[in-house]
């Protein structure tokens, strides 16, 4: 979509800080906190975005729609968005095409994860995904049905190197060819677009709230699952490694999920799907 390193970028993904709007000088990237954007603060965000000049928008597909819902469709159209960069979640081709048609903004879409083990771009020519062989070694292990497990080995040597990492995602393979380079799959079945309803009944993208966490949070957990059965309230099922961490965990999550009430349920285990996958979010509305 024309983005080059250090072009002005606005991130609306997993950065939930103490401020509504933050800035990363090293990347020339502004961040808007999903937890602090609401009906009262939307005007401040709109004023800021209109003052920026042309910029690129970096999102989850689900957080893109939360941003539009909160700012308003006509207000979003008034912004000078040069392109949308949307990764880490499914973005169905029909939905992507509808967004580009309705708003006149090009979209770049990819598959990847924070472990830096595997990366694939969505191809407009064949509507599949091509895996970058220069980024990591990606294997597809067959299982029952048409799906193949995505197992990845990173080439990244900074920090942790992942060896034959089972991503928990699935790929659909076929004999379909494409003129674009690198190995191709028809589709990737991974993290879907998920939303919860806050106290005001507004739709919120779930992904930024949980998958944007990069601190001790993941070290103290064995498993976690959020369940919504009524608007404005989430039940948090937790398998903790130590009961001593309860106070820190509850304080941290209540601050992060400030737009809903949280009820904590400490359990011994959390059920997996029939395919053996862990589900982080269940919506029973």
Coordinates of C-alpha atoms in Angstrom, one line a residue:
X1 CA 0.0 0.0 0.0
X2 CA 3.0 2.3 -0.3
X3 CA 4.3 2.3 3.2
X4 CA 8.0 2.8 3.7
X5 CA 9.9 2.6 7.0
X6 CA 9.4 5.8 9.2
X7 CA 6.4 7.0 7.2
X8 CA 3.8 8.5 9.6
X9 CA 1.9 5.6 11.1
X10 CA -1.0 5.4 13.6
X11 CA -1.3 2.1 15.5
X12 CA -4.7 1.0 16.9
X13 CA -3.9 -2.6 18.0
X14 CA -2.5 -3.7 21.3
X15 CA -0.9 -0.6 22.7
X16 CA -3.0 0.2 25.8
X17 CA -1.1 2.8 27.8
X18 CA -1.8 5.4 30.5
X19 CA -2.4 8.0 27.8
X20 CA -5.1 8.2 25.1
X21 CA -2.4 9.0 22.5
X22 CA 1.2 8.1 22.6
X23 CA 4.3 8.5 20.3
X24 CA 7.2 6.2 19.4
X25 CA 10.0 8.4 18.1
X26 CA 12.1 5.5 16.9
X27 CA 9.4 4.4 14.5
X28 CA 7.6 7.7 13.9
X29 CA 4.4 5.9 15.0
X30 CA 1.5 7.3 17.0
X31 CA -0.6 4.9 19.1
X32 CA -4.2 5.3 20.2
X33 CA -5.2 3.3 23.3
X34 CA -8.2 1.1 22.5
X35 CA -9.1 1.1 26.3
X36 CA -9.2 4.9 26.4
X37 CA -11.1 5.6 23.1
X38 CA -14.8 6.0 23.8
X39 CA -17.7 8.3 23.0
X40 CA -16.2 11.1 25.2
X41 CA -12.6 11.0 23.9
X42 CA -13.5 10.4 20.2
X43 CA -13.5 14.2 19.6
X44 CA -9.9 14.5 20.9
X45 CA -8.8 11.6 18.7
X46 CA -10.5 13.1 15.6
X47 CA -8.9 16.5 16.2
X48 CA -5.5 14.8 16.5
X49 CA -5.9 12.6 13.4
X50 CA -7.1 15.5 11.3
X51 CA -4.0 17.5 12.3
X52 CA -1.6 14.8 11.4
X53 CA -1.6 15.0 7.6
X54 CA -1.6 11.9 5.5
X55 CA -0.8 8.7 7.5
X56 CA -0.9 4.9 7.4
X57 CA -3.2 3.0 9.8
X58 CA -1.8 -0.2 11.5
X59 CA -4.6 -2.4 12.9
X60 CA -6.1 -5.8 13.6
X61 CA -9.0 -6.3 11.1
X62 CA -11.3 -6.3 14.1
X63 CA -9.8 -3.1 15.7
X64 CA -10.3 -1.3 12.4
X65 CA -14.0 -1.8 12.7
X66 CA -14.0 -0.8 16.3
X67 CA -12.2 2.4 15.3
X68 CA -14.8 3.2 12.6
X69 CA -17.7 2.3 14.9
X70 CA -16.3 4.7 17.6
X71 CA -15.3 7.6 15.4
X72 CA -18.2 7.3 13.1
X73 CA -18.2 6.3 9.4
X74 CA -18.4 9.8 7.9
X75 CA -15.8 11.1 10.3
X76 CA -13.5 8.2 9.4
X77 CA -13.9 9.1 5.7
X78 CA -12.7 12.6 6.4
X79 CA -9.3 11.4 7.6
X80 CA -6.3 11.3 5.2
X81 CA -5.5 7.6 5.5
X82 CA -3.0 6.6 2.8
X83 CA -3.4 2.8 3.5
X84 CA -4.4 0.2 6.0
X85 CA -2.0 -2.4 7.3
X86 CA -4.0 -5.2 8.9
X87 CA -2.5 -8.4 10.3
X88 CA -2.7 -11.0 13.0
X89 CA -6.3 -11.9 12.4
X90 CA -8.4 -13.3 9.5
X91 CA -9.6 -10.6 7.0
X92 CA -11.9 -12.5 4.6
X93 CA -11.4 -11.3 1.0
X94 CA -15.0 -10.3 0.6
X95 CA -14.9 -8.1 3.7
X96 CA -11.5 -6.6 2.6
X97 CA -12.8 -5.8 -0.8
X98 CA -15.9 -4.2 0.6
X99 CA -13.8 -2.0 2.9
X100 CA -11.6 -0.8 0.0
X101 CA -14.7 -0.2 -2.2
X102 CA -16.6 1.7 0.5
X103 CA -13.7 3.9 1.8
X104 CA -11.4 4.1 -1.2
X105 CA -8.4 3.0 1.0
X106 CA -6.0 0.2 0.0
X107 CA -5.3 -2.7 2.4
X108 CA -2.2 -4.7 3.0
X109 CA -3.0 -8.0 4.9
X110 CA -0.6 -10.7 6.2
X111 CA -0.3 -13.6 8.5
X112 CA 2.3 -13.5 11.3
X113 CA 2.8 -13.5 15.0
X114 CA 5.0 -11.9 17.7
X115 CA 7.3 -14.9 17.9
X116 CA 8.8 -13.9 14.5
X117 CA 8.7 -17.5 13.3
X118 CA 6.5 -17.4 10.2
X119 CA 5.3 -14.6 7.9
X120 CA 2.9 -14.8 4.9
X121 CA 1.4 -12.0 2.7
X122 CA -2.1 -12.1 1.3
X123 CA -1.9 -12.2 -2.5
X124 CA -4.4 -10.2 -4.5
X125 CA -3.6 -12.2 -7.7
X126 CA -4.6 -15.7 -6.3
X127 CA -6.4 -14.7 -3.1
X128 CA -4.1 -17.0 -1.1
X129 CA -1.1 -16.5 1.1
X130 CA 2.6 -16.7 0.2
X131 CA 5.1 -17.6 3.0
X132 CA 8.3 -15.6 3.0
X133 CA 11.1 -18.3 2.9
X134 CA 13.7 -15.7 3.9
X135 CA 11.8 -15.0 7.2
X136 CA 11.5 -18.6 8.6
X137 CA 11.1 -22.2 7.7
X138 CA 7.4 -23.1 7.6
X139 CA 6.2 -26.7 7.5
X140 CA 2.6 -28.0 6.9
X141 CA 1.9 -31.1 8.9
X142 CA -1.2 -33.1 7.6
X143 CA -4.0 -34.1 9.9
X144 CA -7.5 -35.4 9.6
X145 CA -9.5 -33.6 6.9
X146 CA -8.0 -30.9 4.5
X147 CA -6.3 -28.8 7.2
X148 CA -2.5 -28.8 7.8
X149 CA -0.9 -27.6 11.0
X150 CA 1.5 -24.7 10.6
X151 CA 4.8 -25.5 12.3
X152 CA 7.5 -22.8 12.0
X153 CA 11.2 -22.4 12.7
X154 CA 12.5 -18.8 13.0
X155 CA 15.6 -17.5 11.4
X156 CA 15.6 -14.7 14.0
X157 CA 18.6 -15.0 16.3
X158 CA 17.8 -12.0 18.5
X159 CA 16.3 -13.2 21.8
X160 CA 14.5 -16.5 21.6
X161 CA 14.8 -18.6 18.4
X162 CA 11.7 -20.8 17.9
X163 CA 12.4 -24.3 16.6
X164 CA 9.5 -26.3 15.1
X165 CA 7.0 -24.1 16.9
X166 CA 3.4 -25.4 16.6
X167 CA 1.5 -22.2 16.0
X168 CA -1.9 -23.7 16.7
X169 CA -3.0 -22.4 13.3
X170 CA -4.1 -24.4 10.2
X171 CA -3.6 -23.9 6.5
X172 CA -5.6 -25.2 3.6
X173 CA -3.4 -26.4 0.7
X174 CA -4.2 -27.0 -2.9
X175 CA -2.5 -27.4 -6.3
X176 CA -3.5 -23.9 -7.4
X177 CA -0.6 -22.0 -8.8
X178 CA 0.3 -18.3 -8.8
X179 CA 2.9 -16.2 -10.7
X180 CA 4.0 -14.7 -7.4
X181 CA 7.0 -16.3 -5.7
X182 CA 7.3 -18.4 -2.5
X183 CA 5.2 -21.3 -1.3
X184 CA 1.4 -20.8 -1.4
X185 CA -1.6 -21.9 0.6
X186 CA -5.3 -21.3 -0.2
X187 CA -6.3 -20.0 3.3
X188 CA -5.1 -19.8 6.9
X189 CA -7.4 -20.7 9.7
X190 CA -6.2 -19.0 12.8
X191 CA -7.3 -16.2 15.0
X192 CA -10.7 -14.9 13.9
X193 CA -12.2 -11.4 14.4
X194 CA -13.7 -11.3 17.9
X195 CA -15.6 -8.5 19.7
X196 CA -17.1 -7.9 23.1
X197 CA -19.6 -5.3 24.3
X198 CA -18.5 -2.6 26.8
X199 CA -20.7 -0.9 29.4
X200 CA -22.2 1.4 26.8
X201 CA -23.0 -1.5 24.5
X202 CA -20.2 -0.4 22.1
X203 CA -18.5 -3.2 20.1
X204 CA -14.8 -3.6 21.0
X205 CA -12.2 -5.7 19.3
X206 CA -11.0 -8.3 21.7
X207 CA -7.6 -8.9 20.2
X208 CA -5.8 -5.7 21.2
X209 CA -6.7 -6.2 24.8
X210 CA -5.2 -9.6 25.3
X211 CA -2.7 -10.2 22.5
X212 CA -1.1 -6.8 22.9
X213 CA 0.2 -7.8 26.3
X214 CA 4.0 -8.2 26.4
X215 CA 5.1 -8.4 30.1
X216 CA 5.2 -10.8 33.1
X217 CA 1.4 -11.5 32.5
X218 CA 2.1 -14.6 30.3
X219 CA 4.8 -15.9 32.7
X220 CA 2.4 -16.3 35.6
X221 CA -0.4 -18.1 33.7
X222 CA -0.9 -21.7 32.6
X223 CA -4.1 -20.8 30.8
X224 CA -6.7 -18.0 30.5
X225 CA -10.1 -17.6 28.9
X226 CA -12.6 -14.6 28.8
X227 CA -16.3 -15.3 28.5
X228 CA -19.0 -12.7 27.8
X229 CA -22.6 -13.7 28.6
X230 CA -24.0 -10.1 29.2
X231 CA -22.9 -6.7 27.9
X232 CA -20.4 -4.8 29.9
X233 CA -19.2 -7.8 31.9
X234 CA -16.6 -10.5 31.3
X235 CA -15.9 -13.7 33.3
X236 CA -12.1 -14.4 33.4
X237 CA -11.3 -18.0 33.8
X238 CA -7.7 -18.4 35.0
X239 CA -5.2 -21.2 35.6
X240 CA -2.5 -19.6 37.7
X241 CA 0.9 -21.0 38.4
X242 CA 0.9 -19.4 41.9
X243 CA -2.0 -18.1 44.0
X244 CA 0.3 -15.3 45.1
X245 CA -0.1 -13.6 41.7
X246 CA -3.9 -13.1 42.0
X247 CA -3.7 -9.5 43.3
X248 CA -1.3 -8.4 40.6
X249 CA -3.2 -10.1 37.8
X250 CA -6.6 -8.7 38.9
X251 CA -5.2 -5.2 39.2
X252 CA -3.5 -5.4 35.8
X253 CA -6.5 -6.7 33.9
X254 CA -9.0 -4.4 35.6
X255 CA -6.9 -1.4 34.5
X256 CA -6.6 -2.8 31.0
X257 CA -10.2 -3.8 30.6
X258 CA -11.5 -0.6 32.2
X259 CA -14.6 -0.4 30.0
X260 CA -16.2 -3.6 31.4
X261 CA -16.6 -5.3 34.8
X262 CA -14.4 -8.4 35.4
X263 CA -15.4 -11.4 37.4
X264 CA -12.5 -13.8 38.1
X265 CA -12.9 -17.6 38.2
X266 CA -9.8 -19.5 39.2
X267 CA -10.0 -23.1 37.9
X268 CA -7.7 -26.1 37.5
X269 CA -8.1 -26.4 33.8
X270 CA -9.8 -24.9 30.8
X271 CA -11.4 -27.1 28.2
X272 CA -10.0 -27.2 24.7
X273 CA -11.8 -27.6 21.4
X274 CA -12.3 -30.9 19.7
X275 CA -9.2 -30.1 17.6
X276 CA -7.2 -29.5 20.7
X277 CA -7.0 -25.7 20.4
X278 CA -7.3 -23.3 23.3
X279 CA -9.9 -20.6 22.9
X280 CA -9.1 -17.3 24.6
X281 CA -12.6 -15.8 24.1
X282 CA -16.1 -17.2 24.2
X283 CA -19.1 -15.0 23.4
X284 CA -22.4 -16.3 24.7
X285 CA -24.6 -13.3 23.9

